[in-house]
Amino acid sequence: METSVKLTEWAVGLLTLIVGAAIIYSIVIHRWGDLFLYSLIFAGIMAILMAVVVVQDFCDAMLDKISML
């Protein structure tokens, strides 16, 4: 389980780093259309990560309630 979590962290971190670099590159060369697209991708990644955290917290709360029974 920990190995799969570490692999996922690496993949998401690398993807975030690449998109962040693409955003900076788009700003430097003044390609505003690409900047908008990369910003949407970055926002989507952050929204997915936030949703994962919410689901994980919900599951942890449910496990606590089940263990209390």
CSV table of N, CA, C and O in Angstrom, one decimal:
chain,number,residue,atom,x,y,z
A,1,MET,N,0.8,-1.2,0.0
A,1,MET,CA,0.0,0.0,0.0
A,1,MET,C,0.9,1.3,0.0
A,1,MET,O,0.6,2.2,-0.7
A,2,GLU,N,1.9,1.3,0.8
A,2,GLU,CA,2.8,2.4,0.9
A,2,GLU,C,3.5,2.7,-0.4
A,2,GLU,O,3.7,3.8,-0.8
A,3,THR,N,3.9,1.6,-1.1
A,3,THR,CA,4.6,1.7,-2.4
A,3,THR,C,3.7,2.4,-3.4
A,3,THR,O,4.1,3.3,-4.1
A,4,SER,N,2.4,2.0,-3.4
A,4,SER,CA,1.5,2.6,-4.4
A,4,SER,C,1.2,4.1,-4.1
A,4,SER,O,1.1,4.9,-5.0
A,5,VAL,N,1.2,4.4,-2.8
A,5,VAL,CA,1.0,5.8,-2.4
A,5,VAL,C,2.2,6.6,-2.8
A,5,VAL,O,2.1,7.7,-3.3
A,6,LYS,N,3.4,6.1,-2.6
A,6,LYS,CA,4.7,6.8,-3.0
A,6,LYS,C,4.7,7.0,-4.5
A,6,LYS,O,5.1,8.0,-5.0
A,7,LEU,N,4.3,6.0,-5.3
A,7,LEU,CA,4.3,6.1,-6.8
A,7,LEU,C,3.3,7.1,-7.2
A,7,LEU,O,3.6,7.9,-8.1
A,8,THR,N,2.2,7.2,-6.6
A,8,THR,CA,1.1,8.2,-6.9
A,8,THR,C,1.6,9.6,-6.6
A,8,THR,O,1.4,10.5,-7.3
A,9,GLU,N,2.3,9.7,-5.4
A,9,GLU,CA,2.9,11.0,-5.1
A,9,GLU,C,3.9,11.5,-6.1
A,9,GLU,O,3.9,12.6,-6.5
A,10,TRP,N,4.7,10.6,-6.5
A,10,TRP,CA,5.7,10.9,-7.5
A,10,TRP,C,5.1,11.3,-8.9
A,10,TRP,O,5.5,12.3,-9.5
A,11,ALA,N,4.1,10.6,-9.3
A,11,ALA,CA,3.4,10.9,-10.5
A,11,ALA,C,2.7,12.2,-10.5
A,11,ALA,O,2.8,13.1,-11.4
A,12,VAL,N,1.9,12.5,-9.4
A,12,VAL,CA,1.2,13.7,-9.3
A,12,VAL,C,2.2,14.9,-9.1
A,12,VAL,O,2.0,16.0,-9.7
A,13,GLY,N,3.2,14.7,-8.3
A,13,GLY,CA,4.2,15.7,-8.2
A,13,GLY,C,4.9,16.1,-9.5
A,13,GLY,O,5.1,17.3,-9.8
A,14,LEU,N,5.3,15.1,-10.2
A,14,LEU,CA,5.9,15.3,-11.5
A,14,LEU,C,5.0,16.1,-12.5
A,14,LEU,O,5.4,17.0,-13.2
A,15,LEU,N,3.7,15.6,-12.5
A,15,LEU,CA,2.7,16.3,-13.4
A,15,LEU,C,2.5,17.7,-13.0
A,15,LEU,O,2.5,18.6,-13.8
A,16,THR,N,2.4,18.0,-11.7
A,16,THR,CA,2.3,19.3,-11.2
A,16,THR,C,3.5,20.2,-11.5
A,16,THR,O,3.3,21.4,-11.9
A,17,LEU,N,4.7,19.6,-11.4
A,17,LEU,CA,5.9,20.3,-11.7
A,17,LEU,C,6.0,20.7,-13.2
A,17,LEU,O,6.3,21.8,-13.6
A,18,ILE,N,5.6,19.8,-14.1
A,18,ILE,CA,5.6,20.0,-15.5
A,18,ILE,C,4.6,21.1,-15.9
A,18,ILE,O,4.9,22.0,-16.7
A,19,VAL,N,3.4,21.0,-15.3
A,19,VAL,CA,2.4,22.0,-15.7
A,19,VAL,C,2.8,23.4,-15.1
A,19,VAL,O,2.6,24.4,-15.8
A,20,GLY,N,3.4,23.4,-13.9
A,20,GLY,CA,3.9,24.7,-13.4
A,20,GLY,C,5.0,25.3,-14.3
A,20,GLY,O,5.0,26.5,-14.5
A,21,ALA,N,5.9,24.4,-14.7
A,21,ALA,CA,7.0,24.9,-15.6
A,21,ALA,C,6.4,25.4,-17.0
A,21,ALA,O,6.8,26.4,-17.5
A,22,ALA,N,5.3,24.7,-17.5
A,22,ALA,CA,4.7,25.2,-18.7
A,22,ALA,C,4.0,26.5,-18.5
A,22,ALA,O,4.0,27.3,-19.4
A,23,ILE,N,3.4,26.7,-17.3
A,23,ILE,CA,2.8,28.0,-17.1
A,23,ILE,C,3.8,29.1,-17.1
A,23,ILE,O,3.6,30.2,-17.7
A,24,ILE,N,4.9,28.9,-16.4
A,24,ILE,CA,6.0,29.9,-16.4
A,24,ILE,C,6.5,30.2,-17.8
A,24,ILE,O,6.7,31.3,-18.2
A,25,TYR,N,6.7,29.1,-18.6
A,25,TYR,CA,7.2,29.3,-19.9
A,25,TYR,C,6.2,30.1,-20.8
A,25,TYR,O,6.6,30.9,-21.6
A,26,SER,N,4.9,29.8,-20.6
A,26,SER,CA,3.9,30.5,-21.4
A,26,SER,C,3.9,32.0,-21.0
A,26,SER,O,3.7,32.8,-21.9
A,27,ILE,N,4.1,32.3,-19.7
A,27,ILE,CA,4.2,33.7,-19.3
A,27,ILE,C,5.4,34.4,-20.0
A,27,ILE,O,5.3,35.5,-20.5
A,28,VAL,N,6.5,33.7,-20.0
A,28,VAL,CA,7.8,34.3,-20.5
A,28,VAL,C,7.7,34.6,-22.0
A,28,VAL,O,8.1,35.6,-22.5
A,29,ILE,N,7.1,33.6,-22.8
A,29,ILE,CA,7.0,33.8,-24.2
A,29,ILE,C,5.7,34.5,-24.7
A,29,ILE,O,5.4,34.6,-25.9
A,30,HIS,N,4.9,34.9,-23.7
A,30,HIS,CA,3.6,35.6,-24.0
A,30,HIS,C,2.6,34.8,-24.9
A,30,HIS,O,2.1,35.3,-25.8
A,31,ARG,N,2.5,33.5,-24.5
A,31,ARG,CA,1.5,32.7,-25.2
A,31,ARG,C,0.3,32.6,-24.3
A,31,ARG,O,0.2,31.6,-23.5
A,32,TRP,N,-0.6,33.5,-24.4
A,32,TRP,CA,-1.7,33.6,-23.4
A,32,TRP,C,-2.7,32.5,-23.6
A,32,TRP,O,-3.4,32.1,-22.6
A,33,GLY,N,-2.9,32.0,-24.7
A,33,GLY,CA,-3.9,30.9,-24.9
A,33,GLY,C,-3.4,29.6,-24.3
A,33,GLY,O,-4.1,28.9,-23.6
A,34,ASP,N,-2.1,29.4,-24.4
A,34,ASP,CA,-1.5,28.2,-23.7
A,34,ASP,C,-1.5,28.4,-22.2
A,34,ASP,O,-1.7,27.4,-21.5
A,35,LEU,N,-1.3,29.6,-21.8
A,35,LEU,CA,-1.3,29.9,-20.3
A,35,LEU,C,-2.7,29.6,-19.8
A,35,LEU,O,-2.8,29.0,-18.7
A,36,PHE,N,-3.7,30.0,-20.4
A,36,PHE,CA,-5.1,29.7,-20.0
A,36,PHE,C,-5.3,28.2,-19.9
A,36,PHE,O,-5.9,27.7,-18.9
A,37,LEU,N,-4.9,27.5,-20.9
A,37,LEU,CA,-5.1,26.0,-21.0
A,37,LEU,C,-4.3,25.3,-19.8
A,37,LEU,O,-4.8,24.5,-19.1
A,38,TYR,N,-3.0,25.7,-19.6
A,38,TYR,CA,-2.2,25.1,-18.6
A,38,TYR,C,-2.8,25.5,-17.2
A,38,TYR,O,-2.7,24.7,-16.3
A,39,SER,N,-3.3,26.7,-17.1
A,39,SER,CA,-4.0,27.1,-15.8
A,39,SER,C,-5.2,26.3,-15.5
A,39,SER,O,-5.4,25.9,-14.3
A,40,LEU,N,-6.0,26.0,-16.5
A,40,LEU,CA,-7.1,25.1,-16.3
A,40,LEU,C,-6.7,23.7,-15.9
A,40,LEU,O,-7.3,23.1,-15.0
A,41,ILE,N,-5.7,23.2,-16.5
A,41,ILE,CA,-5.1,21.8,-16.2
A,41,ILE,C,-4.7,21.8,-14.7
A,41,ILE,O,-4.9,20.9,-14.0
A,42,PHE,N,-3.9,22.9,-14.3
A,42,PHE,CA,-3.4,23.0,-13.0
A,42,PHE,C,-4.6,23.1,-12.0
A,42,PHE,O,-4.6,22.4,-10.9
A,43,ALA,N,-5.6,23.8,-12.3
A,43,ALA,CA,-6.8,24.0,-11.4
A,43,ALA,C,-7.5,22.6,-11.3
A,43,ALA,O,-8.0,22.2,-10.2
A,44,GLY,N,-7.5,21.9,-12.4
A,44,GLY,CA,-8.2,20.6,-12.4
A,44,GLY,C,-7.4,19.6,-11.5
A,44,GLY,O,-8.0,18.8,-10.8
A,45,ILE,N,-6.1,19.6,-11.6
A,45,ILE,CA,-5.3,18.8,-10.7
A,45,ILE,C,-5.5,19.1,-9.3
A,45,ILE,O,-5.7,18.2,-8.4
A,46,MET,N,-5.5,20.4,-9.0
A,46,MET,CA,-5.8,20.8,-7.6
A,46,MET,C,-7.2,20.4,-7.1
A,46,MET,O,-7.3,20.0,-5.9
A,47,ALA,N,-8.2,20.5,-8.0
A,47,ALA,CA,-9.5,20.1,-7.6
A,47,ALA,C,-9.6,18.6,-7.3
A,47,ALA,O,-10.3,18.2,-6.4
A,48,ILE,N,-8.9,17.8,-8.1
A,48,ILE,CA,-8.9,16.4,-7.9
A,48,ILE,C,-8.2,16.0,-6.6
A,48,ILE,O,-8.7,15.2,-5.9
A,49,LEU,N,-7.1,16.7,-6.4
A,49,LEU,CA,-6.4,16.4,-5.1
A,49,LEU,C,-7.3,16.8,-3.9
A,49,LEU,O,-7.3,16.1,-2.9
A,50,MET,N,-8.0,17.9,-4.0
A,50,MET,CA,-8.9,18.3,-2.9
A,50,MET,C,-10.0,17.3,-2.7
A,50,MET,O,-10.3,17.0,-1.6
A,51,ALA,N,-10.6,16.8,-3.8
A,51,ALA,CA,-11.6,15.8,-3.7
A,51,ALA,C,-11.1,14.5,-3.1
A,51,ALA,O,-11.8,13.9,-2.2
A,52,VAL,N,-9.9,14.2,-3.4
A,52,VAL,CA,-9.3,13.0,-2.8
A,52,VAL,C,-9.1,13.1,-1.3
A,52,VAL,O,-9.4,12.2,-0.5
A,53,VAL,N,-8.7,14.3,-0.9
A,53,VAL,CA,-8.5,14.6,0.6
A,53,VAL,C,-9.9,14.5,1.3
A,53,VAL,O,-10.0,14.0,2.4
A,54,VAL,N,-10.9,15.1,0.7
A,54,VAL,CA,-12.2,15.1,1.3
A,54,VAL,C,-12.8,13.7,1.4
A,54,VAL,O,-13.3,13.3,2.5
A,55,VAL,N,-12.6,12.9,0.4
A,55,VAL,CA,-13.0,11.5,0.4
A,55,VAL,C,-12.3,10.7,1.5
A,55,VAL,O,-12.8,9.9,2.2
A,56,GLN,N,-11.0,10.9,1.6
A,56,GLN,CA,-10.1,10.3,2.6
A,56,GLN,C,-10.6,10.6,4.0
A,56,GLN,O,-10.7,9.8,4.8
A,57,ASP,N,-10.8,11.9,4.2
A,57,ASP,CA,-11.3,12.3,5.5
A,57,ASP,C,-12.7,11.7,5.9
A,57,ASP,O,-12.9,11.3,7.0
A,58,PHE,N,-13.6,11.6,4.9
A,58,PHE,CA,-14.9,11.0,5.1
A,58,PHE,C,-14.7,9.5,5.4
A,58,PHE,O,-15.3,9.0,6.3
A,59,CYS,N,-13.8,8.8,4.7
A,59,CYS,CA,-13.6,7.4,5.0
A,59,CYS,C,-13.0,7.2,6.4
A,59,CYS,O,-13.4,6.3,7.1
A,60,ASP,N,-12.1,8.1,6.8
A,60,ASP,CA,-11.5,8.0,8.1
A,60,ASP,C,-12.5,8.2,9.2
A,60,ASP,O,-12.6,7.5,10.2
A,61,ALA,N,-13.4,9.1,9.0
A,61,ALA,CA,-14.5,9.4,9.9
A,61,ALA,C,-15.4,8.2,10.0
A,61,ALA,O,-15.9,7.8,11.1
A,62,MET,N,-15.8,7.6,8.9
A,62,MET,CA,-16.6,6.4,8.9
A,62,MET,C,-15.9,5.2,9.6
A,62,MET,O,-16.6,4.5,10.3
A,63,LEU,N,-14.6,5.0,9.3
A,63,LEU,CA,-13.9,4.0,10.0
A,63,LEU,C,-13.9,4.2,11.5
A,63,LEU,O,-14.0,3.2,12.3
A,64,ASP,N,-13.8,5.4,12.0
A,64,ASP,CA,-13.8,5.7,13.4
A,64,ASP,C,-15.2,5.4,14.0
A,64,ASP,O,-15.3,4.8,15.1
A,65,LYS,N,-16.3,5.7,13.3
A,65,LYS,CA,-17.6,5.5,13.7
A,65,LYS,C,-17.9,4.0,13.8
A,65,LYS,O,-18.5,3.5,14.7
A,66,ILE,N,-17.4,3.2,12.8
A,66,ILE,CA,-17.6,1.8,12.7
A,66,ILE,C,-16.8,1.1,13.9
A,66,ILE,O,-17.3,0.2,14.5
A,67,SER,N,-15.6,1.6,14.1
A,67,SER,CA,-14.8,1.0,15.2
A,67,SER,C,-15.5,1.3,16.6
A,67,SER,O,-15.3,0.6,17.5
A,68,MET,N,-16.2,2.4,16.7
A,68,MET,CA,-16.9,2.7,18.0
A,68,MET,C,-18.0,1.8,18.2
A,68,MET,O,-18.5,1.6,19.4
A,69,LEU,N,-18.6,1.2,17.2
A,69,LEU,CA,-19.7,0.2,17.4
A,69,LEU,C,-19.2,-1.0,18.0
A,69,LEU,O,-19.5,-1.8,18.7
